[in-house]
Amino acid sequence: MASGGLECTGFAVELKLDCPHVNLLSEVASLHIDVRKPCESCGNIGENWVCLICSVVMCSRYVKSHMVDHNAQSGHMLVLSFSDLSVWCYVCDSCKSAFALPTMI
């Protein structure tokens, strides 16, 4: 199982810069991200992620795993952490810096 919603800091996680799924973001309208927005399933205001495909905000696997559930149900593979602006790709099972993504984000 992919470990999306995983914080990319705190232990050795290699940032992957060649994720082919990042190209999907060019098809997505610019996102207006409010990092104060709670998880849409449980209301958590702590460790949340935003789906870069549909803009839904869900909590991490360390809270109630709602973003992991969102990926399993929707197939949306790219999510952005509100905590450190890292991006997780569920397909590549890897973390990347948001600064390596297209300038639309």
JSON list of C-alpha atoms in Angstrom, two decimals:
[
{"chain": "A", "resi": 1, "resn": "MET", "atom": "CA", "xyz": [0.00, 0.00, 0.00]},
{"chain": "A", "resi": 2, "resn": "ALA", "atom": "CA", "xyz": [1.28, 3.46, -0.81]},
{"chain": "A", "resi": 3, "resn": "SER", "atom": "CA", "xyz": [2.04, 5.55, 2.21]},
{"chain": "A", "resi": 4, "resn": "GLY", "atom": "CA", "xyz": [0.63, 8.90, 1.11]},
{"chain": "A", "resi": 5, "resn": "GLY", "atom": "CA", "xyz": [0.05, 11.46, 3.74]},
{"chain": "A", "resi": 6, "resn": "LEU", "atom": "CA", "xyz": [3.54, 10.61, 4.92]},
{"chain": "A", "resi": 7, "resn": "GLU", "atom": "CA", "xyz": [5.60, 13.49, 6.21]},
{"chain": "A", "resi": 8, "resn": "CYS", "atom": "CA", "xyz": [8.74, 13.83, 4.13]},
{"chain": "A", "resi": 9, "resn": "THR", "atom": "CA", "xyz": [10.81, 15.03, 7.06]},
{"chain": "A", "resi": 10, "resn": "GLY", "atom": "CA", "xyz": [12.05, 13.32, 10.18]},
{"chain": "A", "resi": 11, "resn": "PHE", "atom": "CA", "xyz": [13.64, 10.30, 8.52]},
{"chain": "A", "resi": 12, "resn": "ALA", "atom": "CA", "xyz": [15.37, 9.35, 5.30]},
{"chain": "A", "resi": 13, "resn": "VAL", "atom": "CA", "xyz": [12.88, 9.86, 2.48]},
{"chain": "A", "resi": 14, "resn": "GLU", "atom": "CA", "xyz": [14.43, 10.49, -0.89]},
{"chain": "A", "resi": 15, "resn": "LEU", "atom": "CA", "xyz": [12.92, 13.36, -2.84]},
{"chain": "A", "resi": 16, "resn": "LYS", "atom": "CA", "xyz": [12.09, 12.14, -6.32]},
{"chain": "A", "resi": 17, "resn": "LEU", "atom": "CA", "xyz": [12.32, 14.83, -8.99]},
{"chain": "A", "resi": 18, "resn": "ASP", "atom": "CA", "xyz": [11.36, 12.78, -12.05]},
{"chain": "A", "resi": 19, "resn": "CYS", "atom": "CA", "xyz": [7.78, 11.85, -11.16]},
{"chain": "A", "resi": 20, "resn": "PRO", "atom": "CA", "xyz": [5.88, 11.61, -14.47]},
{"chain": "A", "resi": 21, "resn": "HIS", "atom": "CA", "xyz": [2.57, 12.25, -12.68]},
{"chain": "A", "resi": 22, "resn": "VAL", "atom": "CA", "xyz": [3.49, 15.87, -11.99]},
{"chain": "A", "resi": 23, "resn": "ASN", "atom": "CA", "xyz": [2.71, 16.53, -15.66]},
{"chain": "A", "resi": 24, "resn": "LEU", "atom": "CA", "xyz": [-0.97, 15.97, -14.84]},
{"chain": "A", "resi": 25, "resn": "LEU", "atom": "CA", "xyz": [-0.95, 19.22, -12.91]},
{"chain": "A", "resi": 26, "resn": "SER", "atom": "CA", "xyz": [-0.73, 21.26, -16.10]},
{"chain": "A", "resi": 27, "resn": "GLU", "atom": "CA", "xyz": [-4.31, 20.16, -16.74]},
{"chain": "A", "resi": 28, "resn": "VAL", "atom": "CA", "xyz": [-5.55, 21.39, -13.37]},
{"chain": "A", "resi": 29, "resn": "ALA", "atom": "CA", "xyz": [-6.77, 24.94, -12.80]},
{"chain": "A", "resi": 30, "resn": "SER", "atom": "CA", "xyz": [-4.79, 27.01, -10.33]},
{"chain": "A", "resi": 31, "resn": "LEU", "atom": "CA", "xyz": [-5.62, 26.04, -6.78]},
{"chain": "A", "resi": 32, "resn": "HIS", "atom": "CA", "xyz": [-6.55, 28.50, -4.08]},
{"chain": "A", "resi": 33, "resn": "ILE", "atom": "CA", "xyz": [-5.24, 26.71, -1.01]},
{"chain": "A", "resi": 34, "resn": "ASP", "atom": "CA", "xyz": [-6.27, 27.70, 2.51]},
{"chain": "A", "resi": 35, "resn": "VAL", "atom": "CA", "xyz": [-3.89, 25.87, 4.85]},
{"chain": "A", "resi": 36, "resn": "ARG", "atom": "CA", "xyz": [-6.30, 26.53, 7.74]},
{"chain": "A", "resi": 37, "resn": "LYS", "atom": "CA", "xyz": [-9.04, 24.44, 6.14]},
{"chain": "A", "resi": 38, "resn": "PRO", "atom": "CA", "xyz": [-10.01, 21.37, 8.21]},
{"chain": "A", "resi": 39, "resn": "CYS", "atom": "CA", "xyz": [-10.26, 17.79, 7.01]},
{"chain": "A", "resi": 40, "resn": "GLU", "atom": "CA", "xyz": [-13.50, 17.48, 5.08]},
{"chain": "A", "resi": 41, "resn": "SER", "atom": "CA", "xyz": [-14.26, 14.11, 6.72]},
{"chain": "A", "resi": 42, "resn": "CYS", "atom": "CA", "xyz": [-13.42, 14.56, 10.39]},
{"chain": "A", "resi": 43, "resn": "GLY", "atom": "CA", "xyz": [-12.77, 18.28, 10.92]},
{"chain": "A", "resi": 44, "resn": "ASN", "atom": "CA", "xyz": [-9.13, 17.81, 11.95]},
{"chain": "A", "resi": 45, "resn": "ILE", "atom": "CA", "xyz": [-7.20, 21.07, 11.79]},
{"chain": "A", "resi": 46, "resn": "GLY", "atom": "CA", "xyz": [-3.76, 19.63, 12.40]},
{"chain": "A", "resi": 47, "resn": "GLU", "atom": "CA", "xyz": [-1.91, 17.50, 9.90]},
{"chain": "A", "resi": 48, "resn": "ASN", "atom": "CA", "xyz": [-3.83, 17.91, 6.64]},
{"chain": "A", "resi": 49, "resn": "TRP", "atom": "CA", "xyz": [-3.12, 17.50, 2.94]},
{"chain": "A", "resi": 50, "resn": "VAL", "atom": "CA", "xyz": [-4.80, 18.95, -0.15]},
{"chain": "A", "resi": 51, "resn": "CYS", "atom": "CA", "xyz": [-5.41, 16.83, -3.23]},
{"chain": "A", "resi": 52, "resn": "LEU", "atom": "CA", "xyz": [-3.71, 18.58, -6.16]},
{"chain": "A", "resi": 53, "resn": "ILE", "atom": "CA", "xyz": [-6.19, 17.05, -8.59]},
{"chain": "A", "resi": 54, "resn": "CYS", "atom": "CA", "xyz": [-9.53, 18.05, -7.02]},
{"chain": "A", "resi": 55, "resn": "SER", "atom": "CA", "xyz": [-8.62, 20.37, -4.07]},
{"chain": "A", "resi": 56, "resn": "VAL", "atom": "CA", "xyz": [-10.27, 18.21, -1.39]},
{"chain": "A", "resi": 57, "resn": "VAL", "atom": "CA", "xyz": [-8.61, 18.62, 2.05]},
{"chain": "A", "resi": 58, "resn": "MET", "atom": "CA", "xyz": [-8.17, 15.48, 4.16]},
{"chain": "A", "resi": 59, "resn": "CYS", "atom": "CA", "xyz": [-6.12, 14.45, 7.18]},
{"chain": "A", "resi": 60, "resn": "SER", "atom": "CA", "xyz": [-2.92, 12.42, 7.05]},
{"chain": "A", "resi": 61, "resn": "ARG", "atom": "CA", "xyz": [-2.39, 8.76, 7.79]},
{"chain": "A", "resi": 62, "resn": "TYR", "atom": "CA", "xyz": [-1.17, 9.80, 11.25]},
{"chain": "A", "resi": 63, "resn": "VAL", "atom": "CA", "xyz": [-4.58, 11.26, 12.09]},
{"chain": "A", "resi": 64, "resn": "LYS", "atom": "CA", "xyz": [-7.42, 9.21, 10.54]},
{"chain": "A", "resi": 65, "resn": "SER", "atom": "CA", "xyz": [-5.99, 8.45, 7.07]},
{"chain": "A", "resi": 66, "resn": "HIS", "atom": "CA", "xyz": [-8.74, 10.27, 5.19]},
{"chain": "A", "resi": 67, "resn": "MET", "atom": "CA", "xyz": [-6.35, 11.38, 2.41]},
{"chain": "A", "resi": 68, "resn": "VAL", "atom": "CA", "xyz": [-5.20, 7.78, 1.98]},
{"chain": "A", "resi": 69, "resn": "ASP", "atom": "CA", "xyz": [-8.88, 6.79, 1.68]},
{"chain": "A", "resi": 70, "resn": "HIS", "atom": "CA", "xyz": [-9.44, 9.58, -0.86]},
{"chain": "A", "resi": 71, "resn": "ASN", "atom": "CA", "xyz": [-6.61, 8.23, -3.01]},
{"chain": "A", "resi": 72, "resn": "ALA", "atom": "CA", "xyz": [-7.97, 4.68, -2.80]},
{"chain": "A", "resi": 73, "resn": "GLN", "atom": "CA", "xyz": [-11.44, 5.82, -3.87]},
{"chain": "A", "resi": 74, "resn": "SER", "atom": "CA", "xyz": [-10.55, 8.45, -6.48]},
{"chain": "A", "resi": 75, "resn": "GLY", "atom": "CA", "xyz": [-7.17, 7.38, -7.85]},
{"chain": "A", "resi": 76, "resn": "HIS", "atom": "CA", "xyz": [-5.93, 10.97, -7.41]},
{"chain": "A", "resi": 77, "resn": "MET", "atom": "CA", "xyz": [-2.22, 10.52, -6.91]},
{"chain": "A", "resi": 78, "resn": "LEU", "atom": "CA", "xyz": [-0.73, 13.91, -5.95]},
{"chain": "A", "resi": 79, "resn": "VAL", "atom": "CA", "xyz": [-1.25, 15.58, -2.57]},
{"chain": "A", "resi": 80, "resn": "LEU", "atom": "CA", "xyz": [0.37, 18.59, -0.88]},
{"chain": "A", "resi": 81, "resn": "SER", "atom": "CA", "xyz": [1.17, 18.73, 2.84]},
{"chain": "A", "resi": 82, "resn": "PHE", "atom": "CA", "xyz": [0.03, 21.81, 4.75]},
{"chain": "A", "resi": 83, "resn": "SER", "atom": "CA", "xyz": [2.80, 21.12, 7.29]},
{"chain": "A", "resi": 84, "resn": "ASP", "atom": "CA", "xyz": [5.88, 21.39, 5.09]},
{"chain": "A", "resi": 85, "resn": "LEU", "atom": "CA", "xyz": [4.64, 21.91, 1.50]},
{"chain": "A", "resi": 86, "resn": "SER", "atom": "CA", "xyz": [6.00, 18.54, 0.45]},
{"chain": "A", "resi": 87, "resn": "VAL", "atom": "CA", "xyz": [4.16, 16.65, -2.27]},
{"chain": "A", "resi": 88, "resn": "TRP", "atom": "CA", "xyz": [3.40, 12.93, -2.10]},
{"chain": "A", "resi": 89, "resn": "CYS", "atom": "CA", "xyz": [2.79, 10.81, -5.19]},
{"chain": "A", "resi": 90, "resn": "TYR", "atom": "CA", "xyz": [0.86, 7.65, -4.36]},
{"chain": "A", "resi": 91, "resn": "VAL", "atom": "CA", "xyz": [1.81, 5.97, -7.66]},
{"chain": "A", "resi": 92, "resn": "CYS", "atom": "CA", "xyz": [5.56, 6.59, -7.34]},
{"chain": "A", "resi": 93, "resn": "ASP", "atom": "CA", "xyz": [5.31, 6.08, -3.57]},
{"chain": "A", "resi": 94, "resn": "SER", "atom": "CA", "xyz": [7.63, 9.04, -3.12]},
{"chain": "A", "resi": 95, "resn": "CYS", "atom": "CA", "xyz": [7.93, 12.53, -1.77]},
{"chain": "A", "resi": 96, "resn": "LYS", "atom": "CA", "xyz": [8.97, 15.62, -3.67]},
{"chain": "A", "resi": 97, "resn": "SER", "atom": "CA", "xyz": [9.47, 19.29, -2.94]},
{"chain": "A", "resi": 98, "resn": "ALA", "atom": "CA", "xyz": [6.61, 21.55, -3.97]},
{"chain": "A", "resi": 99, "resn": "PHE", "atom": "CA", "xyz": [9.25, 23.88, -5.37]},
{"chain": "A", "resi": 100, "resn": "ALA", "atom": "CA", "xyz": [10.08, 21.28, -8.03]},
{"chain": "A", "resi": 101, "resn": "LEU", "atom": "CA", "xyz": [6.51, 21.41, -9.34]},
{"chain": "A", "resi": 102, "resn": "PRO", "atom": "CA", "xyz": [5.18, 23.67, -12.09]},
{"chain": "A", "resi": 103, "resn": "THR", "atom": "CA", "xyz": [4.85, 27.33, -11.12]},
{"chain": "A", "resi": 104, "resn": "MET", "atom": "CA", "xyz": [1.07, 27.12, -11.09]},
{"chain": "A", "resi": 105, "resn": "ILE", "atom": "CA", "xyz": [1.19, 25.76, -7.54]}
]
